[in-house]
Amino acid sequence: MVPGLTNGTLYDCTVTTLYAAGGSVPSAPAAVTPMATVPAAPTGVTATAAPTQASLAFTAPADTGGSPITGYQASCTPQGGGTAVTATGAASPIVVAGLTNGTTYDCTVAAVNAVGTGAASAPVAVTPQAAPVAAVTAVPTLWQWGLMLLGLAAAGLGARRLRRG
């Protein structure tokens, strides 16, 4: 094994045998090209919840495996088991939609290159929540106002004259 070679780069390699009295004559050169591998896992993954979705931000891996990264795959799996929901993207962040509000998910991101999909990042937990519902103030109808005024008048608390406005 020769460390420090760059994947995808052509090298001419020779072999020499070493022994106590010296070494052999180098062999004829052989052309070799180290093969690319899958990329390393993205780091620094954070998740931001929204109704029925999560936005996953991350840092691209420094080790591309010797082949350019072509995209990323994000996956969110319900804690305790269930079917994963996935999404793909070209860069950070990636939005994973179709999640169930109130369910906690473990989400990961993996980098993809021409060789394949690399290892997944460390999981981060996220729980999508429904958007808060705005409070509704009930407004009495004309009929309800009439009943209230009639009740006040019957109790002697109303005005002497009722006018229709």
mmCIF file of C-alpha atoms in Angstrom:
data_model
loop_
_atom_site.group_PDB
_atom_site.id
_atom_site.type_symbol
_atom_site.label_atom_id
_atom_site.label_comp_id
_atom_site.label_asym_id
_atom_site.label_seq_id
_atom_site.Cartn_x
_atom_site.Cartn_y
_atom_site.Cartn_z
ATOM 1 C CA MET A 1 0.000 0.000 0.000
ATOM 2 C CA VAL A 2 1.326 3.418 -0.932
ATOM 3 C CA PRO A 3 -0.234 6.235 1.114
ATOM 4 C CA GLY A 4 -0.796 9.774 -0.145
ATOM 5 C CA LEU A 5 -1.920 8.986 -3.695
ATOM 6 C CA THR A 6 -4.802 10.888 -5.270
ATOM 7 C CA ASN A 7 -7.752 8.892 -6.581
ATOM 8 C CA GLY A 8 -8.215 9.177 -10.331
ATOM 9 C CA THR A 9 -4.577 10.195 -10.970
ATOM 10 C CA LEU A 10 -2.335 8.010 -13.174
ATOM 11 C CA TYR A 11 0.927 6.833 -11.536
ATOM 12 C CA ASP A 12 3.846 4.768 -12.899
ATOM 13 C CA CYS A 13 4.876 2.363 -10.144
ATOM 14 C CA THR A 14 7.931 0.135 -9.844
ATOM 15 C CA VAL A 15 8.838 -2.556 -7.326
ATOM 16 C CA THR A 16 12.258 -2.992 -5.738
ATOM 17 C CA THR A 17 13.213 -5.815 -3.389
ATOM 18 C CA LEU A 18 15.297 -4.816 -0.374
ATOM 19 C CA TYR A 19 17.547 -7.240 1.488
ATOM 20 C CA ALA A 20 20.581 -7.092 3.761
ATOM 21 C CA ALA A 21 23.129 -6.816 0.945
ATOM 22 C CA GLY A 22 21.219 -4.089 -0.919
ATOM 23 C CA GLY A 23 18.311 -4.043 -3.314
ATOM 24 C CA SER A 24 17.207 -5.426 -6.606
ATOM 25 C CA VAL A 25 16.901 -3.620 -9.875
ATOM 26 C CA PRO A 26 13.511 -1.838 -10.121
ATOM 27 C CA SER A 27 10.848 -3.682 -12.048
ATOM 28 C CA ALA A 28 9.403 -2.346 -15.263
ATOM 29 C CA PRO A 29 6.962 0.509 -14.546
ATOM 30 C CA ALA A 30 3.290 -0.354 -14.291
ATOM 31 C CA ALA A 31 0.612 2.281 -14.839
ATOM 32 C CA VAL A 32 -1.927 2.392 -12.004
ATOM 33 C CA THR A 33 -4.786 4.704 -11.154
ATOM 34 C CA PRO A 34 -6.201 4.554 -7.624
ATOM 35 C CA MET A 35 -9.981 4.132 -7.687
ATOM 36 C CA ALA A 36 -12.321 6.717 -6.251
ATOM 37 C CA THR A 37 -14.413 5.782 -3.221
ATOM 38 C CA VAL A 38 -17.650 7.064 -1.739
ATOM 39 C CA PRO A 39 -17.448 10.411 0.084
ATOM 40 C CA ALA A 40 -17.168 10.808 3.840
ATOM 41 C CA ALA A 41 -20.202 11.772 5.918
ATOM 42 C CA PRO A 42 -21.347 15.407 6.155
ATOM 43 C CA THR A 43 -20.777 17.054 9.538
ATOM 44 C CA GLY A 44 -22.459 19.675 11.700
ATOM 45 C CA VAL A 45 -25.994 18.571 10.830
ATOM 46 C CA THR A 46 -28.763 20.678 12.390
ATOM 47 C CA ALA A 47 -32.514 20.315 11.968
ATOM 48 C CA THR A 48 -35.168 23.028 12.029
ATOM 49 C CA ALA A 49 -38.770 21.875 12.387
ATOM 50 C CA ALA A 50 -41.772 23.326 10.559
ATOM 51 C CA PRO A 51 -45.287 21.931 10.101
ATOM 52 C CA THR A 52 -44.954 18.481 8.400
ATOM 53 C CA GLN A 53 -41.306 19.051 7.454
ATOM 54 C CA ALA A 54 -37.728 19.535 8.628
ATOM 55 C CA SER A 55 -34.923 21.595 7.109
ATOM 56 C CA LEU A 56 -31.527 19.896 7.469
ATOM 57 C CA ALA A 57 -28.445 22.130 7.283
ATOM 58 C CA PHE A 58 -24.957 20.588 7.146
ATOM 59 C CA THR A 59 -21.301 21.041 6.212
ATOM 60 C CA ALA A 60 -20.042 19.169 3.143
ATOM 61 C CA PRO A 61 -17.371 16.537 3.830
ATOM 62 C CA ALA A 62 -13.765 17.480 3.107
ATOM 63 C CA ASP A 63 -13.110 13.947 1.790
ATOM 64 C CA THR A 64 -15.007 13.567 -1.494
ATOM 65 C CA GLY A 65 -13.568 10.090 -2.105
ATOM 66 C CA GLY A 66 -11.596 11.377 -5.081
ATOM 67 C CA SER A 67 -14.729 12.054 -7.118
ATOM 68 C CA PRO A 68 -16.800 15.271 -7.060
ATOM 69 C CA ILE A 69 -19.898 15.240 -4.872
ATOM 70 C CA THR A 70 -22.974 15.201 -7.111
ATOM 71 C CA GLY A 71 -25.632 15.626 -4.408
ATOM 72 C CA TYR A 72 -26.885 14.731 -0.973
ATOM 73 C CA GLN A 73 -29.539 12.395 0.404
ATOM 74 C CA ALA A 74 -31.410 13.288 3.594
ATOM 75 C CA SER A 75 -33.427 10.735 5.527
ATOM 76 C CA CYS A 76 -35.739 11.082 8.543
ATOM 77 C CA THR A 77 -36.879 7.916 10.359
ATOM 78 C CA PRO A 78 -39.480 7.947 13.160
ATOM 79 C CA GLN A 79 -37.944 7.133 16.538
ATOM 80 C CA GLY A 80 -39.086 3.698 17.610
ATOM 81 C CA GLY A 81 -39.287 2.470 14.014
ATOM 82 C CA GLY A 82 -41.237 3.138 10.890
ATOM 83 C CA THR A 83 -40.732 4.098 7.287
ATOM 84 C CA ALA A 84 -38.042 6.659 6.490
ATOM 85 C CA VAL A 85 -38.955 9.808 4.576
ATOM 86 C CA THR A 86 -36.196 10.896 2.183
ATOM 87 C CA ALA A 87 -35.289 13.917 0.085
ATOM 88 C CA THR A 88 -32.364 14.831 -2.146
ATOM 89 C CA GLY A 89 -30.612 18.098 -2.881
ATOM 90 C CA ALA A 90 -27.523 19.613 -4.440
ATOM 91 C CA ALA A 91 -26.420 21.559 -1.347
ATOM 92 C CA SER A 92 -27.313 22.534 2.212
ATOM 93 C CA PRO A 93 -30.042 22.851 3.417
ATOM 94 C CA ILE A 94 -32.343 20.032 2.306
ATOM 95 C CA VAL A 95 -36.045 20.101 3.211
ATOM 96 C CA VAL A 96 -37.623 16.745 4.065
ATOM 97 C CA ALA A 97 -41.396 17.081 3.615
ATOM 98 C CA GLY A 98 -44.212 14.661 4.423
ATOM 99 C CA LEU A 99 -43.409 14.231 8.118
ATOM 100 C CA THR A 100 -46.114 13.707 10.752
ATOM 101 C CA ASN A 101 -46.583 16.560 13.227
ATOM 102 C CA GLY A 102 -45.863 15.534 16.829
ATOM 103 C CA THR A 103 -43.684 12.558 15.807
ATOM 104 C CA THR A 104 -39.978 12.681 16.676
ATOM 105 C CA TYR A 105 -37.637 11.718 13.833
ATOM 106 C CA ASP A 106 -33.927 10.900 13.679
ATOM 107 C CA CYS A 107 -32.547 12.625 10.573
ATOM 108 C CA THR A 108 -29.266 12.032 8.731
ATOM 109 C CA VAL A 109 -27.545 13.329 5.591
ATOM 110 C CA ALA A 110 -25.228 11.395 3.236
ATOM 111 C CA ALA A 111 -23.082 12.699 0.362
ATOM 112 C CA VAL A 112 -23.264 11.103 -3.108
ATOM 113 C CA ASN A 113 -20.598 10.936 -5.840
ATOM 114 C CA ALA A 114 -20.132 8.885 -9.034
ATOM 115 C CA VAL A 115 -19.081 5.842 -6.982
ATOM 116 C CA GLY A 116 -22.150 5.846 -4.731
ATOM 117 C CA THR A 117 -23.652 7.071 -1.476
ATOM 118 C CA GLY A 118 -21.289 7.611 1.441
ATOM 119 C CA ALA A 119 -21.836 7.014 5.133
ATOM 120 C CA ALA A 120 -24.667 8.849 6.862
ATOM 121 C CA SER A 121 -23.996 11.685 9.275
ATOM 122 C CA ALA A 122 -24.637 11.380 12.990
ATOM 123 C CA PRO A 123 -28.426 11.546 13.533
ATOM 124 C CA VAL A 124 -30.185 14.639 14.859
ATOM 125 C CA ALA A 125 -33.669 14.569 16.394
ATOM 126 C CA VAL A 126 -36.499 16.813 15.214
ATOM 127 C CA THR A 127 -40.231 16.963 15.988
ATOM 128 C CA PRO A 128 -42.432 18.828 13.488
ATOM 129 C CA GLN A 129 -45.363 20.691 15.068
ATOM 130 C CA ALA A 130 -48.562 22.071 13.600
ATOM 131 C CA ALA A 131 -48.700 25.816 13.126
ATOM 132 C CA PRO A 132 -50.489 27.563 16.000
ATOM 133 C CA VAL A 133 -54.119 28.315 15.294
ATOM 134 C CA ALA A 134 -55.059 31.976 15.587
ATOM 135 C CA ALA A 135 -57.617 32.716 18.306
ATOM 136 C CA VAL A 136 -61.070 33.531 17.001
ATOM 137 C CA THR A 137 -63.181 36.074 18.852
ATOM 138 C CA ALA A 138 -66.874 35.380 18.589
ATOM 139 C CA VAL A 139 -68.975 38.333 17.445
ATOM 140 C CA PRO A 140 -72.672 38.187 18.301
ATOM 141 C CA THR A 141 -75.125 38.151 15.426
ATOM 142 C CA LEU A 142 -77.852 40.772 15.074
ATOM 143 C CA TRP A 143 -80.365 38.261 16.415
ATOM 144 C CA GLN A 144 -78.166 37.592 19.496
ATOM 145 C CA TRP A 145 -77.809 41.355 20.126
ATOM 146 C CA GLY A 146 -81.558 41.656 19.978
ATOM 147 C CA LEU A 147 -82.016 38.924 22.565
ATOM 148 C CA MET A 148 -79.465 40.570 24.870
ATOM 149 C CA LEU A 149 -81.185 43.948 24.619
ATOM 150 C CA LEU A 150 -84.573 42.346 25.182
ATOM 151 C CA GLY A 151 -83.195 40.609 28.274
ATOM 152 C CA LEU A 152 -81.748 43.884 29.584
ATOM 153 C CA ALA A 153 -85.020 45.694 28.965
ATOM 154 C CA ALA A 154 -86.983 42.991 30.765
ATOM 155 C CA ALA A 155 -84.647 43.323 33.728
ATOM 156 C CA GLY A 156 -85.103 47.071 33.744
ATOM 157 C CA LEU A 157 -81.469 47.646 32.786
ATOM 158 C CA GLY A 158 -81.996 48.614 29.181
ATOM 159 C CA ALA A 159 -82.613 51.957 27.561
ATOM 160 C CA ARG A 160 -86.169 53.360 27.542
ATOM 161 C CA ARG A 161 -86.204 53.532 23.793
ATOM 162 C CA LEU A 162 -84.824 50.936 21.450
ATOM 163 C CA ARG A 163 -83.776 52.240 18.108
ATOM 164 C CA ARG A 164 -83.011 50.286 15.068
ATOM 165 C CA GLY A 165 -79.727 51.521 13.604
#
